[in-house]
CSV table of C-alpha atoms in Angstrom, one decimal:
chain,number,residue,atom,x,y,z
R,1,UNK,CA,0.0,0.0,0.0
R,2,UNK,CA,1.4,3.4,-0.8
R,3,UNK,CA,0.9,6.3,1.6
R,4,UNK,CA,1.5,10.0,0.6
R,5,UNK,CA,2.4,12.2,3.6
R,6,UNK,CA,1.3,15.9,3.0
R,7,UNK,CA,4.0,18.3,4.1
R,8,UNK,CA,2.8,21.9,4.4
R,9,UNK,CA,5.4,24.7,5.7
R,10,UNK,CA,5.4,24.0,9.6
R,11,UNK,CA,4.2,20.3,9.3
R,12,UNK,CA,6.7,18.6,11.8
R,13,UNK,CA,5.3,15.0,12.2
R,14,UNK,CA,5.7,14.1,8.5
R,15,UNK,CA,9.0,12.2,9.3
R,16,UNK,CA,7.3,10.1,12.1
R,17,UNK,CA,4.3,9.4,9.8
R,18,UNK,CA,6.6,8.2,6.9
R,19,UNK,CA,8.7,6.0,9.4
R,20,UNK,CA,5.8,4.4,10.9
R,21,UNK,CA,4.3,3.1,7.6
R,22,UNK,CA,7.3,2.8,5.8
R,23,UNK,CA,10.0,1.4,8.2
R,24,UNK,CA,7.8,-0.1,10.9
R,25,UNK,CA,4.8,-1.4,8.7
R,26,UNK,CA,6.9,-2.0,5.6
R,27,UNK,CA,4.6,-0.3,3.2
R,28,UNK,CA,5.7,2.2,0.5
R,29,UNK,CA,5.6,5.8,1.2
R,30,UNK,CA,6.7,9.2,0.0
R,31,UNK,CA,6.4,13.1,1.2
R,32,UNK,CA,4.2,15.3,-0.8
R,33,UNK,CA,5.1,18.7,-0.9
R,34,UNK,CA,1.8,21.1,-0.5
R,35,UNK,CA,2.4,22.4,-4.2
R,36,UNK,CA,1.9,18.9,-5.7
R,37,UNK,CA,-1.4,18.6,-7.8
R,38,UNK,CA,-1.4,15.0,-8.6
R,39,UNK,CA,-2.0,12.4,-6.0
R,40,UNK,CA,-3.4,9.3,-8.0
R,41,UNK,CA,-0.4,7.2,-7.2
R,42,UNK,CA,-1.2,7.0,-3.6
R,43,UNK,CA,-3.7,4.4,-2.0
R,44,UNK,CA,-3.9,6.8,1.0
R,45,UNK,CA,-3.0,10.3,2.4
R,46,UNK,CA,-1.7,11.2,5.6
R,47,UNK,CA,-2.2,14.9,7.0
R,48,UNK,CA,0.6,15.0,9.6
R,49,UNK,CA,0.6,17.0,12.7
R,50,UNK,CA,2.7,20.2,13.3
R,51,UNK,CA,2.3,23.7,13.1
R,52,UNK,CA,1.2,24.4,9.5
R,53,UNK,CA,1.6,28.2,8.6
R,54,UNK,CA,2.5,28.8,12.3
R,55,UNK,CA,-1.1,28.1,13.3
R,56,UNK,CA,-1.6,31.6,12.2
R,57,UNK,CA,-5.1,32.9,12.1
R,58,UNK,CA,-6.6,29.5,13.2
R,59,UNK,CA,-4.8,26.1,13.2
R,60,UNK,CA,-5.2,24.6,9.8
R,61,UNK,CA,-7.1,27.7,8.6
R,62,UNK,CA,-4.5,28.9,5.8
R,63,UNK,CA,-3.3,25.2,5.0
R,64,UNK,CA,-6.8,24.4,3.7
R,65,UNK,CA,-6.0,26.8,0.9
R,66,UNK,CA,-2.7,25.1,0.0
R,67,UNK,CA,-2.5,24.3,-3.7
R,68,UNK,CA,-2.4,20.5,-2.5
R,69,UNK,CA,-5.8,20.6,-1.1
R,70,UNK,CA,-7.7,20.6,-4.4
R,71,UNK,CA,-6.1,17.1,-5.0
R,72,UNK,CA,-6.8,16.1,-1.6
R,73,UNK,CA,-10.4,16.8,-1.8
R,74,UNK,CA,-10.6,15.0,-5.2
R,75,UNK,CA,-8.7,12.0,-3.6
R,76,UNK,CA,-11.4,12.1,-0.9
R,77,UNK,CA,-14.5,12.6,-3.2
R,78,UNK,CA,-13.1,9.4,-5.2
R,79,UNK,CA,-13.6,7.6,-1.8
R,80,UNK,CA,-9.8,7.0,-1.1
R,81,UNK,CA,-8.5,6.9,2.4
R,82,UNK,CA,-7.3,10.2,4.0
R,83,UNK,CA,-6.2,10.4,7.6
R,84,UNK,CA,-5.5,13.7,9.4
R,85,UNK,CA,-3.4,13.4,12.7
R,86,UNK,CA,-3.4,16.4,15.0
R,87,UNK,CA,-2.8,19.4,12.8
R,88,UNK,CA,-3.7,17.2,9.9
R,89,UNK,CA,-7.0,16.8,11.7
R,90,UNK,CA,-7.6,20.7,12.0
R,91,UNK,CA,-6.8,21.1,8.3
R,92,UNK,CA,-9.5,18.6,7.3
R,93,UNK,CA,-12.0,20.5,9.6
R,94,UNK,CA,-11.2,23.8,8.5
R,95,UNK,CA,-11.4,22.4,4.9
R,96,UNK,CA,-14.7,21.0,5.4
R,97,UNK,CA,-13.7,17.5,4.5
R,98,UNK,CA,-14.7,16.7,8.2
R,99,UNK,CA,-17.6,18.3,10.3
R,100,UNK,CA,-17.1,20.4,13.3
R,101,UNK,CA,-14.2,22.7,14.4
R,102,UNK,CA,-11.5,22.7,16.9
R,103,UNK,CA,-11.3,25.3,19.9
R,104,UNK,CA,-8.5,26.1,22.2
R,105,UNK,CA,-7.9,23.5,25.0
R,106,UNK,CA,-10.6,24.4,27.9
R,107,UNK,CA,-7.5,24.8,30.4
R,108,UNK,CA,-5.6,26.9,27.8
R,109,UNK,CA,-2.5,24.8,28.4
R,110,UNK,CA,-0.7,23.0,25.6
R,111,UNK,CA,-1.0,19.3,26.8
R,112,UNK,CA,1.7,16.6,25.9
R,113,UNK,CA,1.2,13.6,27.5
R,114,UNK,CA,0.1,9.8,26.8
R,115,UNK,CA,-3.8,9.8,26.8
R,116,UNK,CA,-6.3,6.7,26.6
R,117,UNK,CA,-8.9,6.5,23.8
R,118,UNK,CA,-11.6,4.1,23.4
R,119,UNK,CA,-12.5,2.7,19.9
R,120,UNK,CA,-16.2,3.5,19.6
R,121,UNK,CA,-16.7,2.0,16.1
R,122,UNK,CA,-14.4,-0.9,15.1
R,123,UNK,CA,-16.4,-1.4,11.9
R,124,UNK,CA,-14.5,1.3,9.9
R,125,UNK,CA,-11.4,0.8,7.5
R,126,UNK,CA,-9.4,2.9,10.2
R,127,UNK,CA,-10.5,0.8,13.2
R,128,UNK,CA,-11.3,-2.8,11.7
R,129,UNK,CA,-8.1,-4.0,13.4
R,130,UNK,CA,-9.4,-3.1,16.8
R,131,UNK,CA,-12.4,-4.5,18.9
R,132,UNK,CA,-15.2,-2.3,19.8
R,133,UNK,CA,-14.6,-0.6,23.2
R,134,UNK,CA,-10.7,-1.4,23.0
R,135,UNK,CA,-8.7,1.2,24.9
R,136,UNK,CA,-5.5,2.6,23.0
R,137,UNK,CA,-2.7,4.5,24.8
R,138,UNK,CA,-1.7,7.3,22.5
R,139,UNK,CA,0.4,10.4,22.8
R,140,UNK,CA,-1.4,13.9,22.5
R,141,UNK,CA,0.4,17.2,22.1
R,142,UNK,CA,-1.8,20.1,21.4
R,143,UNK,CA,-3.3,23.2,22.3
R,144,UNK,CA,-6.4,23.3,20.1
R,145,UNK,CA,-8.0,19.8,20.6
R,146,UNK,CA,-11.2,20.8,22.0
R,147,UNK,CA,-13.7,19.4,19.3
R,148,UNK,CA,-17.2,21.1,18.9
R,149,UNK,CA,-19.8,20.4,16.4
R,150,UNK,CA,-23.3,21.9,16.7
R,151,UNK,CA,-25.6,19.8,18.6
R,152,UNK,CA,-27.9,18.6,15.8
R,153,UNK,CA,-24.6,17.7,13.6
R,154,UNK,CA,-23.2,16.0,16.5
R,155,UNK,CA,-26.5,13.7,17.1
R,156,UNK,CA,-26.6,12.8,13.4
R,157,UNK,CA,-22.7,11.9,13.4
R,158,UNK,CA,-23.2,9.7,16.6
R,159,UNK,CA,-26.4,7.9,14.8
R,160,UNK,CA,-24.3,7.0,11.9
R,161,UNK,CA,-21.2,5.9,13.9
R,162,UNK,CA,-19.0,8.8,12.8
R,163,UNK,CA,-17.4,9.2,16.3
R,164,UNK,CA,-14.4,6.8,16.3
R,165,UNK,CA,-12.4,7.7,19.1
R,166,UNK,CA,-13.3,9.0,22.7
R,167,UNK,CA,-10.9,10.0,25.5
R,168,UNK,CA,-11.3,7.6,28.5
R,169,UNK,CA,-9.6,6.4,31.6
R,170,UNK,CA,-7.2,3.5,31.5
R,171,UNK,CA,-10.2,1.4,32.2
R,172,UNK,CA,-12.2,2.5,29.3
R,173,UNK,CA,-14.3,5.1,31.2
R,174,UNK,CA,-15.5,8.6,29.7
R,175,UNK,CA,-15.6,11.1,32.2
R,176,UNK,CA,-14.7,14.9,32.6
R,177,UNK,CA,-11.2,13.8,34.4
R,178,UNK,CA,-10.0,11.7,31.8
R,179,UNK,CA,-11.0,14.5,29.0
R,180,UNK,CA,-7.8,16.3,28.6
R,181,UNK,CA,-9.1,19.3,26.6
R,182,UNK,CA,-12.7,19.7,27.3
R,183,UNK,CA,-13.6,18.3,23.7
R,184,UNK,CA,-17.5,17.9,23.2
R,185,UNK,CA,-18.6,14.4,24.4
R,186,UNK,CA,-14.8,13.6,24.9
R,187,UNK,CA,-14.6,13.2,21.1
R,188,UNK,CA,-10.8,12.5,20.0
R,189,UNK,CA,-11.5,11.3,16.6
R,190,UNK,CA,-14.2,11.4,13.8
R,191,UNK,CA,-14.8,10.2,10.6
R,192,UNK,CA,-16.7,11.5,7.3
R,193,UNK,CA,-20.1,10.1,6.5
R,194,UNK,CA,-18.6,8.2,3.7
R,195,UNK,CA,-16.4,6.4,6.1
R,196,UNK,CA,-13.1,7.2,4.1
R,197,UNK,CA,-11.8,10.3,5.8
R,198,UNK,CA,-10.6,10.1,9.4
R,199,UNK,CA,-9.2,13.0,11.8
R,200,UNK,CA,-7.7,12.3,15.3
R,201,UNK,CA,-5.9,14.6,17.7
R,202,UNK,CA,-3.7,11.7,19.2
R,203,UNK,CA,-0.6,10.4,17.5
R,204,UNK,CA,-0.5,6.8,16.2
R,205,UNK,CA,2.5,7.2,14.5
R,206,UNK,CA,4.3,7.8,17.7
R,207,UNK,CA,2.9,4.7,19.1
R,208,UNK,CA,3.9,2.0,16.7
R,209,UNK,CA,6.9,0.7,18.7
R,210,UNK,CA,7.1,-0.5,22.1
R,211,UNK,CA,10.4,1.2,22.5
R,212,UNK,CA,8.6,4.4,22.2
R,213,UNK,CA,6.2,3.5,25.1
R,214,UNK,CA,3.2,2.0,23.3
R,215,UNK,CA,2.4,0.3,20.0
R,216,UNK,CA,-1.2,0.8,20.2
R,217,UNK,CA,-1.1,3.3,17.3
R,218,UNK,CA,-0.3,0.3,14.9
R,219,UNK,CA,-3.8,-1.0,14.8
R,220,UNK,CA,-5.0,2.1,13.1
R,221,UNK,CA,-2.4,1.8,10.4
R,222,UNK,CA,-3.0,-2.0,10.0
R,223,UNK,CA,-6.8,-1.4,9.7
R,224,UNK,CA,-5.9,0.7,6.7
R,225,UNK,CA,-3.6,-1.7,5.1
R,226,UNK,CA,-6.0,-4.8,6.0
R,227,UNK,CA,-8.8,-2.7,4.2
R,228,UNK,CA,-6.7,-1.9,1.2
R,229,UNK,CA,-5.4,-5.4,0.9
R,230,UNK,CA,-8.7,-6.9,1.0
R,231,UNK,CA,-9.9,-4.8,-1.8
R,232,UNK,CA,-13.0,-3.9,0.3
R,233,UNK,CA,-15.6,-1.6,-1.5
R,234,UNK,CA,-15.0,2.1,-1.7
R,235,UNK,CA,-17.7,4.7,-0.9
R,236,UNK,CA,-18.0,7.3,-3.6
R,237,UNK,CA,-19.9,10.6,-2.2
W,1,UNK,CA,-10.5,52.2,-2.5
W,2,UNK,CA,-11.9,50.8,0.6
W,3,UNK,CA,-10.7,49.9,3.9
W,4,UNK,CA,-12.6,47.0,5.5
W,5,UNK,CA,-12.9,46.5,9.4
W,6,UNK,CA,-13.9,43.0,10.5
W,7,UNK,CA,-14.7,41.8,14.0
W,8,UNK,CA,-14.6,38.1,14.5
W,9,UNK,CA,-16.3,36.7,17.6
W,10,UNK,CA,-17.0,33.2,19.2
W,11,UNK,CA,-20.6,32.4,18.7
W,12,UNK,CA,-22.9,32.8,21.7
W,13,UNK,CA,-23.4,29.8,23.5
W,14,UNK,CA,-20.1,28.1,22.6
W,15,UNK,CA,-17.5,27.9,25.4
W,16,UNK,CA,-14.8,30.6,24.8
W,17,UNK,CA,-11.8,29.2,26.8
W,18,UNK,CA,-9.8,32.3,26.2
W,19,UNK,CA,-12.6,34.8,27.2
W,20,UNK,CA,-13.0,32.9,30.4
W,21,UNK,CA,-9.4,33.0,31.3
W,22,UNK,CA,-9.5,36.8,30.9
W,23,UNK,CA,-12.6,36.8,32.9
W,24,UNK,CA,-10.8,34.8,35.7
W,25,UNK,CA,-7.9,37.2,35.5
W,26,UNK,CA,-10.0,40.3,36.0
W,27,UNK,CA,-11.8,38.7,38.9
W,28,UNK,CA,-8.5,37.8,40.6
W,29,UNK,CA,-7.5,41.5,40.1
W,30,UNK,CA,-10.5,42.5,42.1
W,31,UNK,CA,-12.7,43.6,39.2
W,32,UNK,CA,-15.7,42.0,40.6
W,33,UNK,CA,-18.1,44.1,38.3
W,34,UNK,CA,-16.5,42.6,34.9
W,35,UNK,CA,-18.3,39.8,33.8
W,36,UNK,CA,-19.1,37.7,30.7
W,37,UNK,CA,-15.7,38.5,28.8
W,38,UNK,CA,-15.5,37.1,25.2
W,39,UNK,CA,-12.3,37.5,23.3
W,40,UNK,CA,-12.2,37.8,19.4
W,41,UNK,CA,-10.2,39.0,16.6
W,42,UNK,CA,-10.1,42.3,14.7
W,43,UNK,CA,-8.8,42.6,11.2
W,44,UNK,CA,-8.4,45.9,9.0
W,45,UNK,CA,-8.0,45.0,5.2
W,46,UNK,CA,-7.5,47.4,2.0
W,47,UNK,CA,-9.9,46.7,-1.0
W,48,UNK,CA,-8.8,47.9,-4.3
W,49,UNK,CA,-12.0,48.1,-5.7
W,50,UNK,CA,-14.0,51.4,-7.1
W,51,UNK,CA,-17.6,50.1,-6.6
W,52,UNK,CA,-19.0,50.0,-3.0
W,53,UNK,CA,-21.5,47.2,-3.8
W,54,UNK,CA,-18.2,45.2,-5.1
W,55,UNK,CA,-16.2,46.2,-1.9
W,56,UNK,CA,-19.1,44.8,0.5
W,57,UNK,CA,-19.6,41.6,-1.6
W,58,UNK,CA,-15.6,41.0,-1.4
W,59,UNK,CA,-15.3,41.7,2.4
W,60,UNK,CA,-18.2,39.4,3.1
W,61,UNK,CA,-16.7,36.6,1.1
W,62,UNK,CA,-13.1,36.9,2.8
W,63,UNK,CA,-14.8,37.1,6.1
W,64,UNK,CA,-16.9,34.1,5.6
W,65,UNK,CA,-14.3,32.0,3.8
W,66,UNK,CA,-11.1,33.0,5.3
W,67,UNK,CA,-11.0,35.4,8.4
W,68,UNK,CA,-13.8,33.6,10.3
W,69,UNK,CA,-14.7,29.9,10.9
W,70,UNK,CA,-18.4,29.8,10.5
W,71,UNK,CA,-18.9,26.6,12.7
W,72,UNK,CA,-17.5,28.4,15.8
W,73,UNK,CA,-17.4,32.2,15.0
W,74,UNK,CA,-19.4,35.0,13.5
W,75,UNK,CA,-18.5,38.3,12.1
W,76,UNK,CA,-19.5,41.6,11.5
W,77,UNK,CA,-17.8,44.1,9.2
W,78,UNK,CA,-17.6,48.0,8.2
W,79,UNK,CA,-16.5,49.8,5.3
W,80,UNK,CA,-15.2,53.3,4.4
W,81,UNK,CA,-14.0,54.8,1.4
W,82,UNK,CA,-10.5,55.8,1.0
W,83,UNK,CA,-9.0,58.5,-0.9
W,84,UNK,CA,-6.4,56.5,-3.0
W,85,UNK,CA,-4.0,59.4,-3.3
């Protein structure tokens, strides 16, 4: 499977993403500079974490207008897989490829630590290698991870199984104490209606080897690889 | 030639952590009479168009598409004509 890692000015988790899919998981992968206009050679795209355009205006607000985003939209429209991690998630939200928006963390602190997330929907191309309710230990490092969507949209998302990950305690309970940033309904990751675009604030690419403290992030990439290898149906919106 | 002035504020009813932090700081300084602080952004732009209608249209477009995130923010804008010389 060939992954394309989009690099915006200010992205800084691109190397970790490429290392995870290429060196740890043995897939093909390449960097994609944000001026590129053709992405057909890839099976999946990763929008990595970092501080694209310095988080100026709003996190991801300027990256949404980068030249490569026209091709990313097209890629997503064709039903191919797009995963946005941290700042990548923010870019997808600003670009309207995922519903909702990010606010500043409720305690106004940049939070940099391990967090637990619970898999809410294991029937997706991003979570099929996980069990429903499985707890993953993944690092978070963000200032704007406080997810928001208007109540009616949130209800619809819940009904359609678009909430993929929620922050939880080590034993899988969701409560205010285990929500690091005040995110609405403890939401840590969401998917689009079509099921091919996924955004999450935690960093699975930093949790692919036990040496780094957790290998729980592998399951997300392994799900994508398994889905692609099995040639499972694509949704074209 | 026009000058546009845009205020972007978090929508009512949505948690505004920055406003809350400022509110807390003011309270700690003893300003018990100050409440409901909401923090936003302010932009000034120059529009090199000659027609006022065109300037308004352009101002709303950039306010809606770039300067604000309509999911969590609302904006209001004003225009004033500028003598290009």
